Coordinates of C-alpha atoms in Angstrom, one line a residue:
X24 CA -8.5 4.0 -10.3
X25 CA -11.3 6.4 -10.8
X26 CA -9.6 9.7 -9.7
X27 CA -12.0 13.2 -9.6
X28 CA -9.6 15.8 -8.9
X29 CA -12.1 16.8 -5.9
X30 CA -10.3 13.3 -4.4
X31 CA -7.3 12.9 -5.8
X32 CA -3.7 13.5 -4.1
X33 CA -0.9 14.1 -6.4
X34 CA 2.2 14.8 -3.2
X35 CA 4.5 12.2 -3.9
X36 CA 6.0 12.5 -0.3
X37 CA 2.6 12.2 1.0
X38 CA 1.8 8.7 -1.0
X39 CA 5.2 7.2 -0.3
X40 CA 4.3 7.9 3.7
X41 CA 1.1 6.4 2.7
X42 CA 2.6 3.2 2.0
X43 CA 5.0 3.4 5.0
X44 CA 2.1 3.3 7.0
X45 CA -0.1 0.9 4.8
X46 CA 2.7 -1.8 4.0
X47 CA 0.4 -4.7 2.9
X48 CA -0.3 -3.9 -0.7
X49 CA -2.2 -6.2 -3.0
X50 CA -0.1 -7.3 -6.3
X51 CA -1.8 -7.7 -9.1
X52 CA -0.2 -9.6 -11.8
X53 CA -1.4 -10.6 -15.5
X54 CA 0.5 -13.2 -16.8
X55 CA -0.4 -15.6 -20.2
X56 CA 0.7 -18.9 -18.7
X57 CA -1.3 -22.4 -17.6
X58 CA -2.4 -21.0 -14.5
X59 CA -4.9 -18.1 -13.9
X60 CA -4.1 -15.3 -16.3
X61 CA -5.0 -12.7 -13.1
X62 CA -3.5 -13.4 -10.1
X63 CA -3.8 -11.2 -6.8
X64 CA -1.6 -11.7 -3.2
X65 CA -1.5 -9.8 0.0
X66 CA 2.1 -8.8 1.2
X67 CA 4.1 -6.6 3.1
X68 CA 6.2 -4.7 1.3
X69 CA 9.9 -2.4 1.9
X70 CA 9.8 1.1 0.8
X71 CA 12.7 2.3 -0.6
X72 CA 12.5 5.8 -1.4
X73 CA 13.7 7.6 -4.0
X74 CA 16.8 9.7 -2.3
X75 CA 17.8 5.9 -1.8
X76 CA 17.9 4.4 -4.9
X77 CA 19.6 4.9 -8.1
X78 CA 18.7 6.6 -11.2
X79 CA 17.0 3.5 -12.3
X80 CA 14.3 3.8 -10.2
X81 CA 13.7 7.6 -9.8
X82 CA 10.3 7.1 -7.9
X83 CA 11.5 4.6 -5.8
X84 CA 11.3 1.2 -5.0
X85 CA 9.2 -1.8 -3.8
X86 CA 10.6 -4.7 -1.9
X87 CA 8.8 -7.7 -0.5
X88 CA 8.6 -11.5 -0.4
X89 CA 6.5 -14.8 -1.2
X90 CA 6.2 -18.3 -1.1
X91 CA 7.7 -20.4 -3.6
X92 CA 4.7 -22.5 -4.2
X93 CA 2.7 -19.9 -4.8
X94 CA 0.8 -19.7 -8.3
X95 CA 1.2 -16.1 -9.2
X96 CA 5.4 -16.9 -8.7
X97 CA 4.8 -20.2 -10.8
X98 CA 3.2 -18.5 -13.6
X99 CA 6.0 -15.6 -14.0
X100 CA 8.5 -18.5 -14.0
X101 CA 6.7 -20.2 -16.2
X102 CA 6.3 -17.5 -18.5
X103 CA 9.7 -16.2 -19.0
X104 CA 13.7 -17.2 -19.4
X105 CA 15.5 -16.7 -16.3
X106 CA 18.7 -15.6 -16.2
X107 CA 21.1 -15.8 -12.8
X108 CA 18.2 -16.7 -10.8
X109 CA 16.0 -13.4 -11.8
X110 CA 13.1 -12.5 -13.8
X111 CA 12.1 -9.3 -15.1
X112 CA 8.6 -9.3 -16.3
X113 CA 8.0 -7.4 -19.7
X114 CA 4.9 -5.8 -18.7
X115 CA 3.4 -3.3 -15.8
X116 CA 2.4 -5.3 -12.4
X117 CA -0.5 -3.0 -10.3
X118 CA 0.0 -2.6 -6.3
X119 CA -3.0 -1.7 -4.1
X120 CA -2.6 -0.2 -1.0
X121 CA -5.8 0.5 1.5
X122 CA -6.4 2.9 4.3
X123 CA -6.8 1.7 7.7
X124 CA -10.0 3.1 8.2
X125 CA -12.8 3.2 5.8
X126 CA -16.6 3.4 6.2
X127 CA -20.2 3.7 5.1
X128 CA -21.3 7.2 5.6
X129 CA -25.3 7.5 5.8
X130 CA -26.8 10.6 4.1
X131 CA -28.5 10.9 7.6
X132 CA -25.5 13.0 8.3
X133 CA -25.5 15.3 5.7
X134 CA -27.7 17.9 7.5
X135 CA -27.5 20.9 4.7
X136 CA -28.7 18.8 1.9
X137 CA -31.1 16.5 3.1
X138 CA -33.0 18.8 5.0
X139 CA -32.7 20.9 1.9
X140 CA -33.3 18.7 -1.4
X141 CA -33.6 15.5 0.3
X142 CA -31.0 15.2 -3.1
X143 CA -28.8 12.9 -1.1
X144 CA -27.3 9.2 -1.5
X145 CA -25.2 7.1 0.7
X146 CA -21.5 6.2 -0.4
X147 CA -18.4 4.9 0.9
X148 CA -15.3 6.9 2.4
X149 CA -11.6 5.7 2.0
X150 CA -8.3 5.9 1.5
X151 CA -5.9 4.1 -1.3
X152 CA -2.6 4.4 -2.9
X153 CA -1.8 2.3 -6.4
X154 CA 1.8 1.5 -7.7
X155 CA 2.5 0.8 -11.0
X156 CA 5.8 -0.7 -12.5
X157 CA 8.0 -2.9 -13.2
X158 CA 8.5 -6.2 -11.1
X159 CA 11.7 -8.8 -10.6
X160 CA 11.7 -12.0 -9.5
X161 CA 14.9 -13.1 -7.1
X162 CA 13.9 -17.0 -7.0
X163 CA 16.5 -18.7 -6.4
X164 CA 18.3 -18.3 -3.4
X165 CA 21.1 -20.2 -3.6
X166 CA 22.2 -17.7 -6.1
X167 CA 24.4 -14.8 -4.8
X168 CA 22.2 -12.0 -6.2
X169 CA 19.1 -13.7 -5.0
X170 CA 20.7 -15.1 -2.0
X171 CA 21.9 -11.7 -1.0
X172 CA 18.1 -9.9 -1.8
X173 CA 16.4 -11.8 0.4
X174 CA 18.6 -11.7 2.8
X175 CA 18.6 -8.0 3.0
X176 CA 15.1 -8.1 2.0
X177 CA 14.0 -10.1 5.4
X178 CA 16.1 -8.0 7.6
X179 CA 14.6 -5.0 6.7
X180 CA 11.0 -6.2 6.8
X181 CA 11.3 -7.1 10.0
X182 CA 12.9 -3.8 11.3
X183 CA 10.2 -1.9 9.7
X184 CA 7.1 -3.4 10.9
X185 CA 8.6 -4.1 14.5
X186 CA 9.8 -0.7 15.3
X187 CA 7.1 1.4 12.7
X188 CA 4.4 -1.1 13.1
X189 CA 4.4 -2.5 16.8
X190 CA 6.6 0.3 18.1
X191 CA 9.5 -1.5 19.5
X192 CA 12.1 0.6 19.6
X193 CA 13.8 -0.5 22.5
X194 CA 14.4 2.4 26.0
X195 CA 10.8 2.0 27.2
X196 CA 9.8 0.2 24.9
X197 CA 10.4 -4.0 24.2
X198 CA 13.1 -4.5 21.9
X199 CA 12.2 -5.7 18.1
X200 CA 12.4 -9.0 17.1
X201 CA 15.6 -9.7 14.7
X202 CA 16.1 -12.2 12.1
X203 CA 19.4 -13.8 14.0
X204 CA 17.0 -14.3 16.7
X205 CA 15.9 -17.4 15.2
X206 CA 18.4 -20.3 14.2
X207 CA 20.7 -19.6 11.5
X208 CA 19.2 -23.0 9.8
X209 CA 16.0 -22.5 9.9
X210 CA 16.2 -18.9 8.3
X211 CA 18.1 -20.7 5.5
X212 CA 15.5 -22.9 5.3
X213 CA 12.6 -20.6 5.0
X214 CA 14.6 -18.6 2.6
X215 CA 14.7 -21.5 -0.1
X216 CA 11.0 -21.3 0.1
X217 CA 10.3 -17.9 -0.7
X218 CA 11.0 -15.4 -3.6
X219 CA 11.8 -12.6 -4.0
X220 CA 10.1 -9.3 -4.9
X221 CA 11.0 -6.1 -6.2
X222 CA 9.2 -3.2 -8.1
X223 CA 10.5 -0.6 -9.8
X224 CA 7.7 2.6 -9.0
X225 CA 6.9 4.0 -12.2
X226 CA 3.1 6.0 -11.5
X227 CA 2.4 6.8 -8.2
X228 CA -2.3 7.4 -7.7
X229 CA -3.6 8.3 -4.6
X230 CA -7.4 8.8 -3.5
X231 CA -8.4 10.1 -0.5
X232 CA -12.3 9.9 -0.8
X233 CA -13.3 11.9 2.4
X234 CA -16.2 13.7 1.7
X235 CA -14.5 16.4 0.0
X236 CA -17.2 16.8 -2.9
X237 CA -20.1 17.8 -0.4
X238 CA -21.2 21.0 0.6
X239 CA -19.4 22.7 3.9
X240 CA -22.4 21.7 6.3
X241 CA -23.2 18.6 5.2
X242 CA -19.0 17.7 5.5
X243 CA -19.6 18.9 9.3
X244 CA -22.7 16.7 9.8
X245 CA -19.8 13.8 8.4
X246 CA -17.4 14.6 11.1
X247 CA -20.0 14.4 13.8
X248 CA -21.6 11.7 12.5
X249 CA -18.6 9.7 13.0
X250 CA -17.3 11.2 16.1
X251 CA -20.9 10.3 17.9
X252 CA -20.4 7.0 16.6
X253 CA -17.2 7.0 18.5
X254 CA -14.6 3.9 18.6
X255 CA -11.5 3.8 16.6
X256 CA -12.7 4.1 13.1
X257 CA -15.0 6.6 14.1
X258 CA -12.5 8.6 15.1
X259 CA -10.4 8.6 12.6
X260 CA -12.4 9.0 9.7
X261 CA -14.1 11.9 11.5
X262 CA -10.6 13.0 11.9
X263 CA -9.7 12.3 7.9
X264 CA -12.8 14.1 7.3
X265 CA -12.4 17.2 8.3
X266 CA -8.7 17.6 7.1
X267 CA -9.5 16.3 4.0
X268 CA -12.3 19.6 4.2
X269 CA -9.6 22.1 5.0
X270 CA -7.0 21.5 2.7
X271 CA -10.5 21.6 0.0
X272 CA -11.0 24.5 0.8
X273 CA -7.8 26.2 1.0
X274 CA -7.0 24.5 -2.7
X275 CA -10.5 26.5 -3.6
X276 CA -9.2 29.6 -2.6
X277 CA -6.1 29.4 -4.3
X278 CA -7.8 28.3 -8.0

Protein backbone atom coordinates (compact mmCIF):
# COMPACT_ATOMS: atom_id res chain seq x y z
CA UNK A 1 0.00 0.00 0.00
CA UNK A 2 1.16 3.38 -1.12
CA UNK A 3 1.03 5.22 2.34
CA UNK A 4 1.97 9.40 2.27
CA UNK A 5 2.06 10.21 5.72
CA UNK A 6 -0.57 13.16 4.80
CA UNK A 7 -2.95 9.70 4.68
CA UNK A 8 -1.69 7.32 6.64
CA UNK A 9 -3.09 6.11 10.24
CA UNK A 10 -0.67 4.48 12.40
CA UNK A 11 -3.43 3.96 15.88
CA UNK A 12 -3.52 0.39 16.29
CA UNK A 13 -6.78 0.59 18.29
CA UNK A 14 -8.25 2.58 15.56
CA UNK A 15 -7.32 -0.13 12.63
CA UNK A 16 -8.36 -3.09 14.79
CA UNK A 17 -12.00 -1.16 15.12
CA UNK A 18 -11.55 -0.67 11.51
CA UNK A 19 -11.82 -4.27 10.82
CA UNK A 20 -14.55 -4.82 13.47
CA UNK A 21 -16.57 -2.78 11.43
CA UNK A 22 -15.11 -3.88 7.93
CA UNK A 23 -15.13 -7.76 8.55
CA UNK A 24 -14.97 -9.03 4.87
CA UNK A 25 -11.24 -8.79 4.06
CA UNK A 26 -9.77 -10.05 0.84
CA UNK A 27 -6.92 -12.87 1.41
CA UNK A 28 -4.38 -12.82 -0.72
CA UNK A 29 -2.28 -15.81 -0.90
CA UNK A 30 0.93 -16.73 -3.12
CA UNK A 31 1.50 -20.22 -3.25
CA UNK A 32 4.01 -22.31 -5.94
CA UNK A 33 1.68 -25.18 -6.53
CA UNK A 34 -0.46 -26.60 -9.86
CA UNK A 35 -3.03 -24.12 -9.50
CA UNK A 36 -2.80 -20.25 -9.83
CA UNK A 37 0.28 -19.03 -8.08
CA UNK A 38 -2.03 -15.76 -6.80
CA UNK A 39 -5.05 -16.56 -5.37
CA UNK A 40 -7.55 -13.90 -3.84
CA UNK A 41 -11.15 -14.78 -1.69
CA UNK A 42 -13.69 -12.52 0.01
CA UNK A 43 -14.43 -13.57 3.72
CA UNK A 44 -15.63 -12.61 6.92
CA UNK A 45 -13.34 -12.74 9.35
CA UNK A 46 -13.17 -12.90 13.79
CA UNK A 47 -11.08 -10.32 15.40
CA UNK A 48 -9.32 -11.31 18.14
CA UNK A 49 -7.60 -8.67 19.69
CA UNK A 50 -4.48 -8.49 21.21
CA UNK A 51 -5.45 -8.27 25.25
CA UNK A 52 -7.07 -11.72 24.08
CA UNK A 53 -4.54 -13.65 22.77
CA UNK A 54 -1.31 -14.98 23.88
CA UNK A 55 2.21 -13.84 23.49
CA UNK A 56 2.33 -15.57 20.22
CA UNK A 57 0.36 -13.20 18.52
CA UNK A 58 1.04 -9.83 20.22
CA UNK A 59 -0.98 -7.83 17.49
CA UNK A 60 -3.68 -10.04 17.44
CA UNK A 61 -5.42 -12.40 15.57
CA UNK A 62 -7.46 -13.27 12.47
CA UNK A 63 -10.10 -15.92 12.36
CA UNK A 64 -12.35 -16.92 9.49
CA UNK A 65 -13.54 -19.86 7.31
CA UNK A 66 -13.78 -21.37 3.65
CA UNK A 67 -14.90 -23.96 1.43
CA UNK A 68 -13.12 -27.02 1.16
CA UNK A 69 -13.20 -27.11 -2.58
CA UNK A 70 -11.88 -24.00 -2.92
CA UNK A 71 -8.47 -23.56 -4.96
CA UNK A 72 -6.61 -21.10 -2.86
CA UNK A 73 -7.23 -24.08 0.19
CA UNK A 74 -6.18 -26.78 -2.47
CA UNK A 75 -3.01 -25.19 -3.32
CA UNK A 76 -1.73 -24.62 0.50
CA UNK A 77 -2.61 -28.30 0.90
CA UNK A 78 -0.95 -29.13 -1.87
CA UNK A 79 2.02 -27.23 -1.15
CA UNK A 80 2.95 -28.33 2.30
CA UNK A 81 3.04 -31.45 4.89
CA UNK A 82 0.34 -31.40 7.20
CA UNK A 83 0.54 -32.42 10.47
CA UNK A 84 -2.67 -33.16 12.95
CA UNK A 85 -4.97 -31.80 10.43
CA UNK A 86 -3.02 -28.16 10.26
CA UNK A 87 -0.94 -26.24 8.00
CA UNK A 88 1.19 -23.34 8.70
CA UNK A 89 2.26 -21.69 5.61
CA UNK A 90 6.03 -20.61 5.57
CA UNK A 91 5.56 -17.27 4.06
CA UNK A 92 3.44 -13.87 4.70
CA UNK A 93 -0.44 -14.09 3.44
CA UNK A 94 -1.84 -10.09 2.72
CA UNK A 95 -5.58 -9.23 4.05
CA UNK A 96 -7.42 -6.22 2.49
CA UNK A 97 -10.02 -4.63 4.15
CA UNK A 98 -12.19 -1.71 2.43
CA UNK A 99 -14.21 1.15 3.73
CA UNK A 100 -17.80 1.24 3.31
CA UNK A 101 -17.95 4.34 1.60
CA UNK A 102 -15.73 5.51 -1.05
CA UNK A 103 -16.13 7.89 -4.03
CA UNK A 104 -14.98 9.95 -6.94
CA UNK A 105 -14.48 13.45 -5.81
CA UNK A 106 -14.67 16.06 -8.94
CA UNK A 107 -12.24 18.94 -8.83
CA UNK A 108 -15.47 20.95 -9.40
CA UNK A 109 -15.47 21.06 -5.65
CA UNK A 110 -12.39 22.24 -4.87
CA UNK A 111 -13.34 25.93 -4.90
CA UNK A 112 -9.82 27.61 -3.58
CA UNK A 113 -7.75 26.01 -6.21
CA UNK A 114 -9.65 25.82 -9.24
CA UNK A 115 -10.83 29.15 -9.26
CA UNK A 116 -7.21 29.97 -8.36
CA UNK A 117 -4.71 27.83 -10.69
CA UNK A 118 -7.33 25.92 -12.36
CA UNK A 119 -4.04 23.31 -11.01
CA UNK A 120 -6.59 20.74 -10.15
CA UNK A 121 -7.23 16.80 -10.97
CA UNK A 122 -9.96 14.47 -10.02
CA UNK A 123 -9.07 11.47 -7.63
CA UNK A 124 -10.59 8.91 -5.54
CA UNK A 125 -11.47 9.05 -1.70
CA UNK A 126 -11.31 5.83 0.58
CA UNK A 127 -10.68 4.03 3.29
CA UNK A 128 -8.54 0.64 3.77
CA UNK A 129 -6.77 -1.41 6.38
CA UNK A 130 -4.06 -4.33 5.24
CA UNK A 131 -2.95 -7.31 7.48
CA UNK A 132 0.05 -8.99 7.09
CA UNK A 133 1.02 -12.42 8.65
CA UNK A 134 1.13 -15.52 9.18
CA UNK A 135 -1.76 -17.95 8.15
CA UNK A 136 -2.97 -21.78 9.43
CA UNK A 137 -4.92 -24.03 7.96
CA UNK A 138 -7.53 -26.18 10.37
CA UNK A 139 -8.74 -28.68 7.37
CA UNK A 140 -9.79 -31.38 8.72
CA UNK A 141 -12.51 -31.38 10.95
CA UNK A 142 -12.74 -34.52 12.19
CA UNK A 143 -9.62 -33.77 14.03
CA UNK A 144 -10.00 -32.51 17.58
CA UNK A 145 -7.93 -29.38 17.09
CA UNK A 146 -9.59 -28.68 13.85
CA UNK A 147 -12.87 -29.90 14.93
CA UNK A 148 -12.78 -27.71 17.93
CA UNK A 149 -11.56 -24.30 15.69
CA UNK A 150 -14.30 -24.41 13.66
CA UNK A 151 -16.53 -24.98 15.94
CA UNK A 152 -15.63 -22.08 17.97
CA UNK A 153 -14.74 -20.34 14.83
CA UNK A 154 -18.63 -20.50 13.56
CA UNK A 155 -20.11 -19.54 16.77
CA UNK A 156 -18.38 -16.60 17.05
CA UNK A 157 -18.87 -15.41 13.41
CA UNK A 158 -22.25 -15.53 13.77
CA UNK A 159 -22.50 -13.58 17.08
CA UNK A 160 -20.50 -10.96 15.68
CA UNK A 161 -22.10 -10.01 12.52
CA UNK A 162 -25.72 -10.67 14.06
CA UNK A 163 -25.45 -8.53 17.01
CA UNK A 164 -22.43 -5.83 15.48
CA UNK A 165 -23.61 -6.14 11.97
CA UNK A 166 -27.51 -6.44 11.86
CA UNK A 167 -27.93 -5.23 15.46
CA UNK A 168 -29.77 -7.95 17.09
CA UNK A 169 -29.16 -7.82 20.32
CA UNK A 170 -32.29 -9.03 21.71
CA UNK A 171 -34.74 -6.30 24.38
CA UNK A 172 -36.09 -4.27 21.41
CA UNK A 173 -34.42 -5.63 19.22
CA UNK A 174 -34.91 -9.38 17.30
CA UNK A 175 -32.86 -11.85 18.85
CA UNK A 176 -29.53 -13.13 16.74
CA UNK A 177 -29.55 -16.08 14.89
CA UNK A 178 -27.39 -19.03 16.77
CA UNK A 179 -25.57 -21.87 15.26
CA UNK A 180 -27.83 -24.62 17.44
CA UNK A 181 -30.60 -22.97 15.75
CA UNK A 182 -30.08 -25.10 12.87
CA UNK A 183 -29.89 -29.06 13.17
CA UNK A 184 -27.08 -30.40 14.90
CA UNK A 185 -26.43 -32.71 11.53
CA UNK A 186 -26.46 -30.43 9.16
CA UNK A 187 -23.85 -28.08 11.05
CA UNK A 188 -21.70 -31.14 11.11
CA UNK A 189 -22.23 -31.45 7.68
CA UNK A 190 -21.27 -28.07 6.54
CA UNK A 191 -18.42 -28.21 8.88
CA UNK A 192 -16.64 -31.13 6.89
CA UNK A 193 -16.83 -28.83 3.97
CA UNK A 194 -15.08 -25.92 5.11
CA UNK A 195 -11.62 -24.98 6.53
CA UNK A 196 -10.36 -23.34 8.66
CA UNK A 197 -8.61 -19.98 8.92
CA UNK A 198 -6.37 -18.20 11.14
CA UNK A 199 -3.77 -15.40 10.89
CA UNK A 200 -1.37 -14.45 13.10
CA UNK A 201 -1.33 -10.12 12.70
CA UNK A 202 2.17 -9.30 12.17
CA UNK A 203 1.94 -5.39 10.39
CA UNK A 204 -0.98 -3.63 10.78
CA UNK A 205 -1.32 -0.32 7.33
CA UNK A 206 -4.12 1.85 7.35
CA UNK A 207 -5.09 4.68 4.80
CA UNK A 208 -7.63 6.94 5.16
CA UNK A 209 -7.48 8.98 1.83
CA UNK A 210 -9.93 11.80 2.71
CA UNK A 211 -8.78 14.73 1.19
CA UNK A 212 -6.35 15.52 3.73
CA UNK A 213 -3.50 16.69 1.16
CA UNK A 214 -5.74 19.77 -0.13
CA UNK A 215 -5.79 23.15 0.90
CA UNK A 216 -8.35 24.18 3.83
CA UNK A 217 -11.03 25.62 1.28
CA UNK A 218 -10.92 23.39 -1.23
CA UNK A 219 -11.39 20.40 1.76
CA UNK A 220 -14.70 22.49 2.60
CA UNK A 221 -15.86 22.63 -1.06
CA UNK A 222 -15.24 18.34 -0.54
CA UNK A 223 -17.62 18.23 2.38
CA UNK A 224 -20.26 20.15 0.60
CA UNK A 225 -19.87 18.72 -2.44
CA UNK A 226 -20.84 15.47 -0.95
CA UNK A 227 -23.39 16.63 1.52
CA UNK A 228 -25.40 18.37 -1.62
CA UNK A 229 -25.11 15.20 -3.23
CA UNK A 230 -26.85 13.77 -0.27
CA UNK A 231 -27.82 9.89 0.19
CA UNK A 232 -25.80 7.63 2.32
CA UNK A 233 -22.42 7.78 0.82
CA UNK A 234 -22.74 11.24 0.47
CA UNK A 235 -23.04 11.66 3.83
CA UNK A 236 -20.57 9.87 5.05
CA UNK A 237 -17.80 10.64 3.12
CA UNK A 238 -18.64 14.32 3.68
CA UNK A 239 -18.68 13.28 7.26
CA UNK A 240 -15.03 11.30 6.85
CA UNK A 241 -14.00 14.36 5.20
CA UNK A 242 -14.01 16.79 7.37
CA UNK A 243 -12.74 14.75 10.44
CA UNK A 244 -10.16 13.45 8.46
CA UNK A 245 -9.39 17.70 8.04
CA UNK A 246 -9.43 18.25 11.74
CA UNK A 247 -7.35 15.83 13.11
CA UNK A 248 -4.76 17.28 9.86
CA UNK A 249 -4.76 20.08 11.13
CA UNK A 250 -4.40 19.62 14.70
CA UNK A 251 -1.31 16.96 13.78
CA UNK A 252 0.02 20.35 11.90
CA UNK A 253 0.05 22.27 14.75
CA UNK A 254 1.64 19.88 16.92
CA UNK A 255 4.80 19.26 14.26
Amino acid sequence: MFLPSVHAETDDAVLLQFIRENPLGMLITGINSSLDFLQCTHVPVVLDAPEDCDDSAPQGRLRAHIAKQNPQVKGMIESLESKDGVITLETDVLVVFNGKHDHYVTPKFYVETKPDSGKVVPTWNYSAVQVYGKLSLYYDSKTPEAGNFLAQQVHDLSQHTEKSIMGYTGGENPQPWKVSDAPEKYVELLQRNIVGIQIRIDKLQGKFKMSQEMRPGDRDGVVKGFSRMGGETGEAIASMVEERGILHEKKKQKD
